[in-house]
Coordinates of C-alpha atoms and ligand atoms in Angstrom, one line a residue:
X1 CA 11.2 -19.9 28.9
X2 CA 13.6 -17.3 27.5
X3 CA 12.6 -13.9 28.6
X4 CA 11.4 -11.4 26.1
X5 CA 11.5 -7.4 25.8
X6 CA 8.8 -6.1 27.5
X7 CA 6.6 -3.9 25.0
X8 CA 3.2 -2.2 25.2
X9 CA 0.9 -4.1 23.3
X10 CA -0.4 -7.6 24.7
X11 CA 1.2 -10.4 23.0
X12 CA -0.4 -13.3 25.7
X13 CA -2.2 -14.4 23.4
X14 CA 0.0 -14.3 20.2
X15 CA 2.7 -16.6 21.5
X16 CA 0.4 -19.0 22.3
X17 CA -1.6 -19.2 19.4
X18 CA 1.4 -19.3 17.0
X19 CA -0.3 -19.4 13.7
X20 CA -1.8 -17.4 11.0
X21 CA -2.9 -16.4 8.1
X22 CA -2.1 -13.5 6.0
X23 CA -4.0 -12.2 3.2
X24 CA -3.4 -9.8 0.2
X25 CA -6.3 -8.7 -1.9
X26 CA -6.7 -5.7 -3.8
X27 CA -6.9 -4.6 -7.5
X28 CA -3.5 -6.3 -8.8
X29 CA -5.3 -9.8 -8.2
X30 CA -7.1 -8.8 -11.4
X31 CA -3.5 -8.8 -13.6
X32 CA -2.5 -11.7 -11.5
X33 CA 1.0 -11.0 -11.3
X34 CA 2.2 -9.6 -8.3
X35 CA 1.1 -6.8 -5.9
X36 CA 3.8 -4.8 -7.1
X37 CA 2.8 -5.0 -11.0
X38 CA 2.1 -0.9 -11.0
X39 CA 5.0 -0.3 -9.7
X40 CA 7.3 -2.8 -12.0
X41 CA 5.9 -1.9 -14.7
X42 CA 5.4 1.9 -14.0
X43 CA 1.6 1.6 -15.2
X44 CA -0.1 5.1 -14.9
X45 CA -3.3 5.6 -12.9
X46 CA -5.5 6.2 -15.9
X47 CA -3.8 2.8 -17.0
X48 CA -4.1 1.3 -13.7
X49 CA -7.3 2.6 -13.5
X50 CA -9.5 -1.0 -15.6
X51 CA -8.9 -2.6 -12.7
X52 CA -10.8 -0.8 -10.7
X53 CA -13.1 -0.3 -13.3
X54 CA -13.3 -3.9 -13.7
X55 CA -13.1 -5.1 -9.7
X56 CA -16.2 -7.4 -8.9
X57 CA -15.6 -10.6 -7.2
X58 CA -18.7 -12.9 -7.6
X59 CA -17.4 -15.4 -6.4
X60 CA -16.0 -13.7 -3.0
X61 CA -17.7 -15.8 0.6
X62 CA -15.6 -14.8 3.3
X63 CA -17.1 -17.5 5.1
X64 CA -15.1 -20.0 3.0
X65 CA -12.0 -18.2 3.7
X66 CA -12.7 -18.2 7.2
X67 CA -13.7 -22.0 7.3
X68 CA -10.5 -22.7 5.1
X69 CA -8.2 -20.4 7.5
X70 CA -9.7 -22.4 11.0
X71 CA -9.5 -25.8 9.0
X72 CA -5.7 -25.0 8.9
X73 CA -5.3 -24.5 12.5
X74 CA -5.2 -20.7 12.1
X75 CA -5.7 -18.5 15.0
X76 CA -6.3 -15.0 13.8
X77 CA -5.9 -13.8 10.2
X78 CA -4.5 -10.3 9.2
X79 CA -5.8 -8.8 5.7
X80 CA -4.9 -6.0 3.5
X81 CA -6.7 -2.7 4.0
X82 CA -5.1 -0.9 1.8
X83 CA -1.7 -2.1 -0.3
X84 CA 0.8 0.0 -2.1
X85 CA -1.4 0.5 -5.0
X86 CA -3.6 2.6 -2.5
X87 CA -7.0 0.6 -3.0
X88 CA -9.3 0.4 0.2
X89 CA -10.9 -2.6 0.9
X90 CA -13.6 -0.8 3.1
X91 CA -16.1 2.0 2.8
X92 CA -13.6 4.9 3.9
X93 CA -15.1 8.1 4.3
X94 CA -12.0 9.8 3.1
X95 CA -11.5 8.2 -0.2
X96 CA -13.5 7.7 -3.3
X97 CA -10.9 4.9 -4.4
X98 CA -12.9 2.0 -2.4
X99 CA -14.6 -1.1 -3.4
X100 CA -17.6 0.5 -2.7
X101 CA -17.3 2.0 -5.9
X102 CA -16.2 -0.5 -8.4
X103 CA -19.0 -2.2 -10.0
X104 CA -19.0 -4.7 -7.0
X105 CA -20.3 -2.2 -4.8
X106 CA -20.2 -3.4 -1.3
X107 CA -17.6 -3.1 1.3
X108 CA -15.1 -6.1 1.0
X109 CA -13.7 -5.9 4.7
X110 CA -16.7 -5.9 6.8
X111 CA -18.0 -9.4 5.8
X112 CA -14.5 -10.6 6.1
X113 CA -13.8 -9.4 9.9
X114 CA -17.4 -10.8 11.0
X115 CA -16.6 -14.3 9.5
X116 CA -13.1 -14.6 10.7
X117 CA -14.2 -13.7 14.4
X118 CA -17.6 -15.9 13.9
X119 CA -15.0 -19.1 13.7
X120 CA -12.9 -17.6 16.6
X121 CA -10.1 -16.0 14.7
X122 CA -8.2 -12.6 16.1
X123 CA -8.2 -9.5 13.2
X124 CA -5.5 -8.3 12.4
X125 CA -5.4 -5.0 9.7
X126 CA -2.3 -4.8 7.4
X127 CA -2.0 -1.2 6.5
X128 CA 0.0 0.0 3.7
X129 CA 2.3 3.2 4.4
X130 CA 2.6 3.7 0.8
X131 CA 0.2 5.0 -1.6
X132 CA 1.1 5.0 -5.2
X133 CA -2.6 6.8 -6.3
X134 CA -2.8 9.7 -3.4
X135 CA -2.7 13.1 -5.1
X136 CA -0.2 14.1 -2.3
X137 CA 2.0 10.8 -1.5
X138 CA 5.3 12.3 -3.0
X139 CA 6.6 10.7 -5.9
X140 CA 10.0 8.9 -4.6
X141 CA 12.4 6.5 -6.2
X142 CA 10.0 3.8 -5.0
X143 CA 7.0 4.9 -7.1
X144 CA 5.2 3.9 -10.6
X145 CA 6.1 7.2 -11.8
X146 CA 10.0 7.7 -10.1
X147 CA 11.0 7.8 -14.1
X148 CA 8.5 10.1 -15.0
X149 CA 9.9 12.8 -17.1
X150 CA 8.3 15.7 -15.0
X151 CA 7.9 14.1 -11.9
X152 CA 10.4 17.3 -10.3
X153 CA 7.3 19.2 -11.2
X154 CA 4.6 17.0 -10.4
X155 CA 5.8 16.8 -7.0
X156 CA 5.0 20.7 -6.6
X157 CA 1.8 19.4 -6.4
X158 CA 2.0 17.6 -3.8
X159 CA 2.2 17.7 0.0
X160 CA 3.4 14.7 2.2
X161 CA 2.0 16.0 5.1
X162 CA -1.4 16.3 4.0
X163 CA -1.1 12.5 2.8
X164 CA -0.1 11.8 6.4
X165 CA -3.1 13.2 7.7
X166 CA -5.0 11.1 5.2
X167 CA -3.0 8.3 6.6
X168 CA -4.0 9.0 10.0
X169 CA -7.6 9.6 9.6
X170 CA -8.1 6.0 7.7
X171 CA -6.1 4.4 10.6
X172 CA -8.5 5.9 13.0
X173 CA -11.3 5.0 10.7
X174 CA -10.2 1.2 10.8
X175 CA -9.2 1.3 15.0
X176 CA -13.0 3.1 15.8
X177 CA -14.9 1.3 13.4
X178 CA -14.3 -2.8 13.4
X179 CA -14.2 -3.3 17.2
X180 CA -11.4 -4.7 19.0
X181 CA -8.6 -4.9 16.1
X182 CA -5.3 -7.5 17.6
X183 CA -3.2 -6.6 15.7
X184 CA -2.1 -3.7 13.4
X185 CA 0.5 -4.2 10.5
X186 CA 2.2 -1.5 8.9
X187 CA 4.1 -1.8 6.0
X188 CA 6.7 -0.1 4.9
X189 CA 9.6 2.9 5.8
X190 CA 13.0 2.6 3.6
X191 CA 14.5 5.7 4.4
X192 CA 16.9 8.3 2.2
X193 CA 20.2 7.5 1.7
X194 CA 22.8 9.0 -0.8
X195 CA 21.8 8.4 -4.2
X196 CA 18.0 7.0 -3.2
X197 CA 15.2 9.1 -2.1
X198 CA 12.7 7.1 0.2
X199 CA 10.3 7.6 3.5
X200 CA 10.4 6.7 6.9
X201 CA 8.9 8.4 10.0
X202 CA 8.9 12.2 9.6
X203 CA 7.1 11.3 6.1
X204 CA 4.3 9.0 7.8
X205 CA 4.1 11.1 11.3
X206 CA 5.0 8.2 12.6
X207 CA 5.4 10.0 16.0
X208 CA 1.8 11.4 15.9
X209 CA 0.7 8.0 14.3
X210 CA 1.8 6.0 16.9
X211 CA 0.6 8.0 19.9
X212 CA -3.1 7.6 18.1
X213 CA -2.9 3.9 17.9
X214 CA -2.1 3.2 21.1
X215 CA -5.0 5.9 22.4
X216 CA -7.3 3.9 20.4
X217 CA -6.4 0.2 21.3
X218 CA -3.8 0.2 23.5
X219 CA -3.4 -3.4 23.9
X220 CA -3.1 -3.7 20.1
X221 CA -0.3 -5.6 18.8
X222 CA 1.8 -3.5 16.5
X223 CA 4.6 -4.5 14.3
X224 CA 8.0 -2.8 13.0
X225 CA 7.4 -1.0 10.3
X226 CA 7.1 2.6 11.2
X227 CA 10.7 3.2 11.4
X228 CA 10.3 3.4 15.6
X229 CA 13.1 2.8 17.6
X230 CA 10.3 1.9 19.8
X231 CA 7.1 0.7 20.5
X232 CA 6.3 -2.0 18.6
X233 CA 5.4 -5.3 19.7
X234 CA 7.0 -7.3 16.9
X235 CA 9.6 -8.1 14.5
X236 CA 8.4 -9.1 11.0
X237 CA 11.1 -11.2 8.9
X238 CA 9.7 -11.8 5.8
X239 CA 10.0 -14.6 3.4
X240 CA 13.1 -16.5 5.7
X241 CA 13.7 -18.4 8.7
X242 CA 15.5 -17.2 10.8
X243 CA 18.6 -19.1 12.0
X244 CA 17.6 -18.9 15.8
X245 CA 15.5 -16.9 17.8
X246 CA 15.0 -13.5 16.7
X247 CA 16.7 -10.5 18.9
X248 CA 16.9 -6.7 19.1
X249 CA 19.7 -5.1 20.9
X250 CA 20.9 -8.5 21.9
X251 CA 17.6 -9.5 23.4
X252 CA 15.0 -12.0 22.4
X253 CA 11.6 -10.7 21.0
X254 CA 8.5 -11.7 20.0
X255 CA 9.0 -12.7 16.5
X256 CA 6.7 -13.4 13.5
X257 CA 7.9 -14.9 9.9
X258 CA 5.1 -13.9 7.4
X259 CA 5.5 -16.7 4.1
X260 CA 4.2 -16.9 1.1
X261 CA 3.1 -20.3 -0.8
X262 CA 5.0 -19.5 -4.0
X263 CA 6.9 -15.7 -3.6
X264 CA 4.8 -13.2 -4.7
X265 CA 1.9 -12.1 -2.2
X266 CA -1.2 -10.8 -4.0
X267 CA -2.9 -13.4 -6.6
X268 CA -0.1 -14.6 -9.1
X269 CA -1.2 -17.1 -11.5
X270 CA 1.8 -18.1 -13.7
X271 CA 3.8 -18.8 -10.4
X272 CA 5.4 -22.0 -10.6
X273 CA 7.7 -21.8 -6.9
X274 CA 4.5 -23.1 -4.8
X275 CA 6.0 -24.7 -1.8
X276 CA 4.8 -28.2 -0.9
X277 CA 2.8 -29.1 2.3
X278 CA 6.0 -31.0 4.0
X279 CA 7.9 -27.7 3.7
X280 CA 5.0 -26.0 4.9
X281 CA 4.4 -27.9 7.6
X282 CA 8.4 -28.0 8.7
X283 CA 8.4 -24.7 8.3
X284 CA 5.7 -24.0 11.1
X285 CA 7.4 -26.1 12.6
X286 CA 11.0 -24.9 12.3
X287 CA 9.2 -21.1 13.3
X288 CA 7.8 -22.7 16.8
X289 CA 11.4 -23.9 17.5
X290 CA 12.6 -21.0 17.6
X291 CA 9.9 -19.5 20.0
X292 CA 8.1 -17.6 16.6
X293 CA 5.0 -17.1 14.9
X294 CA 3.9 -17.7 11.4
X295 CA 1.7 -15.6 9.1
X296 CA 1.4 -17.6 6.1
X297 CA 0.1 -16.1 3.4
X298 CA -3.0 -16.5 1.3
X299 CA -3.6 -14.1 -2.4
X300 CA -7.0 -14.8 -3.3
X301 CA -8.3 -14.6 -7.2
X302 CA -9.8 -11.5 -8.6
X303 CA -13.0 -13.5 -8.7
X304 CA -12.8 -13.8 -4.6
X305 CA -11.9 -17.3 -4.4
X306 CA -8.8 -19.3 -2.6
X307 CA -7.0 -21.4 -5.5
X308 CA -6.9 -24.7 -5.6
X309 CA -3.1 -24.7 -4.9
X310 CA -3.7 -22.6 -1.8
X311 CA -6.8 -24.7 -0.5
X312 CA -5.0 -27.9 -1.0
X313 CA -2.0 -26.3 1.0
X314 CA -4.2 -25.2 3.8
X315 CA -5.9 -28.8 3.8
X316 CA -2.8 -30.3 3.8
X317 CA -1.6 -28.4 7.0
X318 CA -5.3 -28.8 8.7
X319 CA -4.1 -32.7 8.4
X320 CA -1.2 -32.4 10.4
X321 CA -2.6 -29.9 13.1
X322 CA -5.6 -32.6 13.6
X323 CA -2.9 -34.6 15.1
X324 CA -0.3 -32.5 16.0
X325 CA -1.7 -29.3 16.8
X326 CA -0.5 -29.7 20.4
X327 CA 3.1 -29.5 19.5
X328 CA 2.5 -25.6 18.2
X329 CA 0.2 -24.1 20.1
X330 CA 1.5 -23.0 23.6
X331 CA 4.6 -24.2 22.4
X332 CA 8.1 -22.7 22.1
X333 CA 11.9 -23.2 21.4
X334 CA 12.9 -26.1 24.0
X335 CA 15.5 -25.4 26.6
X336 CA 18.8 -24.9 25.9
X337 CA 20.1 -28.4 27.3
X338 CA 18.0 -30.3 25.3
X339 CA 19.7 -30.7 21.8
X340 CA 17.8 -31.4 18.6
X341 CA 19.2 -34.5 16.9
X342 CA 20.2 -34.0 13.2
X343 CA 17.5 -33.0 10.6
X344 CA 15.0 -32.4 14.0
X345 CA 12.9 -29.8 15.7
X346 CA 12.1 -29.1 19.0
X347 CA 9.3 -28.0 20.3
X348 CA 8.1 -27.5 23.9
X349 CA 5.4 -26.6 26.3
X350 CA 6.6 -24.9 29.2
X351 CA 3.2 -25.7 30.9
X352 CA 2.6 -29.2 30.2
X353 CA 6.4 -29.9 30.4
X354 CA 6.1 -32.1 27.0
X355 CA 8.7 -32.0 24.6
X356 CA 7.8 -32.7 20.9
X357 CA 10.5 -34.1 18.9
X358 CA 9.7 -33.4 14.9
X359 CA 11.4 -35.8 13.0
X360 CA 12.2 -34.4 9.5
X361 CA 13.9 -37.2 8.1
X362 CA 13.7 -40.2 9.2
X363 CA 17.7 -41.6 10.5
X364 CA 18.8 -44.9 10.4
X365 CA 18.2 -46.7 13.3
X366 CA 18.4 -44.3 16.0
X367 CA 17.6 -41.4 17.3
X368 CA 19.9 -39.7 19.6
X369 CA 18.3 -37.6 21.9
X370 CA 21.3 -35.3 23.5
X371 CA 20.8 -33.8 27.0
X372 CA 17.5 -35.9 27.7
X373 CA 19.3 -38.7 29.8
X374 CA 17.4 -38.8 33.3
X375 CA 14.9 -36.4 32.0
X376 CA 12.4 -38.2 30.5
X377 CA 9.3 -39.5 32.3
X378 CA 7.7 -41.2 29.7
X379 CA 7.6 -41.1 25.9
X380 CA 5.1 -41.5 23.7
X381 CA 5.5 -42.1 19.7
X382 CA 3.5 -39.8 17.2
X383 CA 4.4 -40.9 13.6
X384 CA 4.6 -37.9 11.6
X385 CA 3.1 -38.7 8.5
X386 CA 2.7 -36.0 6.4
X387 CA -0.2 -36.4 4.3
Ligands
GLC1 C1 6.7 -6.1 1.6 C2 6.0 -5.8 0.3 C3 4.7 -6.3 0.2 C4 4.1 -7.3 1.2 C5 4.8 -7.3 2.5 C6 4.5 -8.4 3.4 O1 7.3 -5.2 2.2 O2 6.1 -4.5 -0.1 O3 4.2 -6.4 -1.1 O4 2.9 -6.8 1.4 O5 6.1 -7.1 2.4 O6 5.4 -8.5 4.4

């Protein structure tokens, strides 16, 4: 097995378990098109604001989100707390802008993190850095309001560091509050550069940030968004595959490709890109090929529920891991001797010595299995049908 950079958090489990779900819910499922809608369309607050107004999911049972996530063959799940539109899913004590008080009036998260863990699934909090409805999160060429005719002087209002506290206390609020959190997700720095004004770690603290998060749950798995040189457990590459396995510095580390179905990530109705369940499927595989994860990615409705598109996805893939599941989990990029024949993955377990050959498309007549000769003990034939 190729040898990865050692970091702090404890990743045992992650490689092994190879597989899970991502999900994006906040206020901009209620437009249904795209997370980013207040931002594309630079949509004030008081605009903004029906949504919140309006927020109250009847239909939400994070039990059936759970059952649909562990019928998949996911492992652990990792959720929105907060997105860029600065909505908290939980009853923060340092915020009024919670779902606690939109006419639903319960805490969203809670019910979600004890059903996930009652079917055996690892948490995992996404946290947005960005916060387009703090009074103090300064207005940048990023934000709803970047082409606001005074924003030079609404700015004067505001102080970044006091949204970094703010910041810092939720962050504490969701590592002391939920138990043992796996894995923490920040998302995202994109630093100044001529011409473009942006944030990256002196505008988050990341310094002070990190240091807390690793006090708090030190084993915690945390990814690459703080604009850290170090520190973090993972890299994140996001809606690709990567051509091989990922490095940093020339060296191979633990790697995660978060997916969507269709492109956009919170609830989109009108999106017509949804990815079938043989590309799905060939793309978990192609991840655990390459000795990755993958954090595919679920937008639920404003209503609470999984579409149909997305539970007949899920089912699709809960199909194939009935049967197959043993070629992902504990599995990893096969060594480098063994070649994968054309339109084929590899994927291998280190422990159990097997070697799973995916066939994507079928060739005519043979196979040829380069670099296996006198290797093989016995071989046993799985046909892949994809459902
Ligand atoms: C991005 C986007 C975002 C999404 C995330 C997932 O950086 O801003 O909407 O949550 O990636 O990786």
């Amino acid at each position: 097995m190729l040898q990865t950079l050692q970091t702090p958090g404890d990743t045992r489990w992650f490689v092994h378990d190879r597989f899970g779900m991502f999900i994006h819910w906040g206020l901009y499922a209620l437009p249904a098109r795209h997370e980013w809608v207040k931002q594309r369309e630079e949509i004030p607050d008081e605009v903004y604001d029906r949504y919140f107004k309006r927020f109250d999911p009847d239909l939400y049972d994070p039990n059936l989100w759970a059952a649909a996530a562990a019928g998949a063959g996911m492992k652990y799940f990792v959720v929105t707390t907060k997105h860029h539109e600065g909505f908290c899913l939980w009853d923060s004590r340092l915020t009024d802008y919670k779902a606690t008080n939109t006419p639903y009036g319960r805490d969203v998260l809670r019910p979600m993190v004890d059903a996930f863990r009652a079917r055996n699934l690892r948490v995992g909090f996404y946290h947005s850095l960005i916060d387009w409805h703090h009074p103090h999160f300064v207005i940048d060429d990023v934000h709803p309001l970047r082409n606001h005719p005074d924003r030079a002087k609404l700015n004067e209002q505001r102080d970044q560091r006091k949204y970094a506290e703010y910041l810092r206390g939720q962050v504490r609020e969701l590592l002391t509050e939920f138990g043992r959190i796996d894995v923490l997700w920040c998302d995202f720095s994109y630093r100044s550069r001529p011409g473009f004004v942006g944030k990256g770690r002196d505008d988050w603290q990341s310094e002070t940030l990190y240091q807390m998060i690793r006090e708090l749950q030190p084993h915690i798995i945390l990814n690459d968004r703080l604009d850290l040189d170090e520190g973090w457990d993972i890299k994140t590459p996001e809606q690709f595959q990567p051509r091989a396995w990922v490095t940093f510095n020339g060296q191979p580390v633990v790697w995660e490709a978060c997916q969507t179905f269709s492109g956009s990530w919170g609830y989109h109705r009108d999106e017509s890109s949804w990815k079938s369940i043989d590309q799905l499927v060939q793309m978990l595989i192609d991840t655990v090929s390459k000795g990755g994860n993958l954090l595919l990615n679920v937008g639920p409705t404003g209503r609470g529920e999984f579409d149909e598109r997305a539970l007949d996805r899920l089912s699709g893939m809960g199909e194939w891991m009935k049967r197959h599941s043993r070629s992902i989990y504990g599995c990893t990029q096969a060594p480098p001797e063994f070649k994968a024949p054309a339109d084929c993955r590899l994927t291998y377990n280190p422990t159990t010595h097997r070697m799973y050959v995916h066939v994507f498309a079928w060739p005519y007549i043979h196979l040829h299995l380069d670099g296996f000769a006198g290797r093989v003990e016995s071989v046993s034939y799985t046909h892949l049908t994809l459902p």
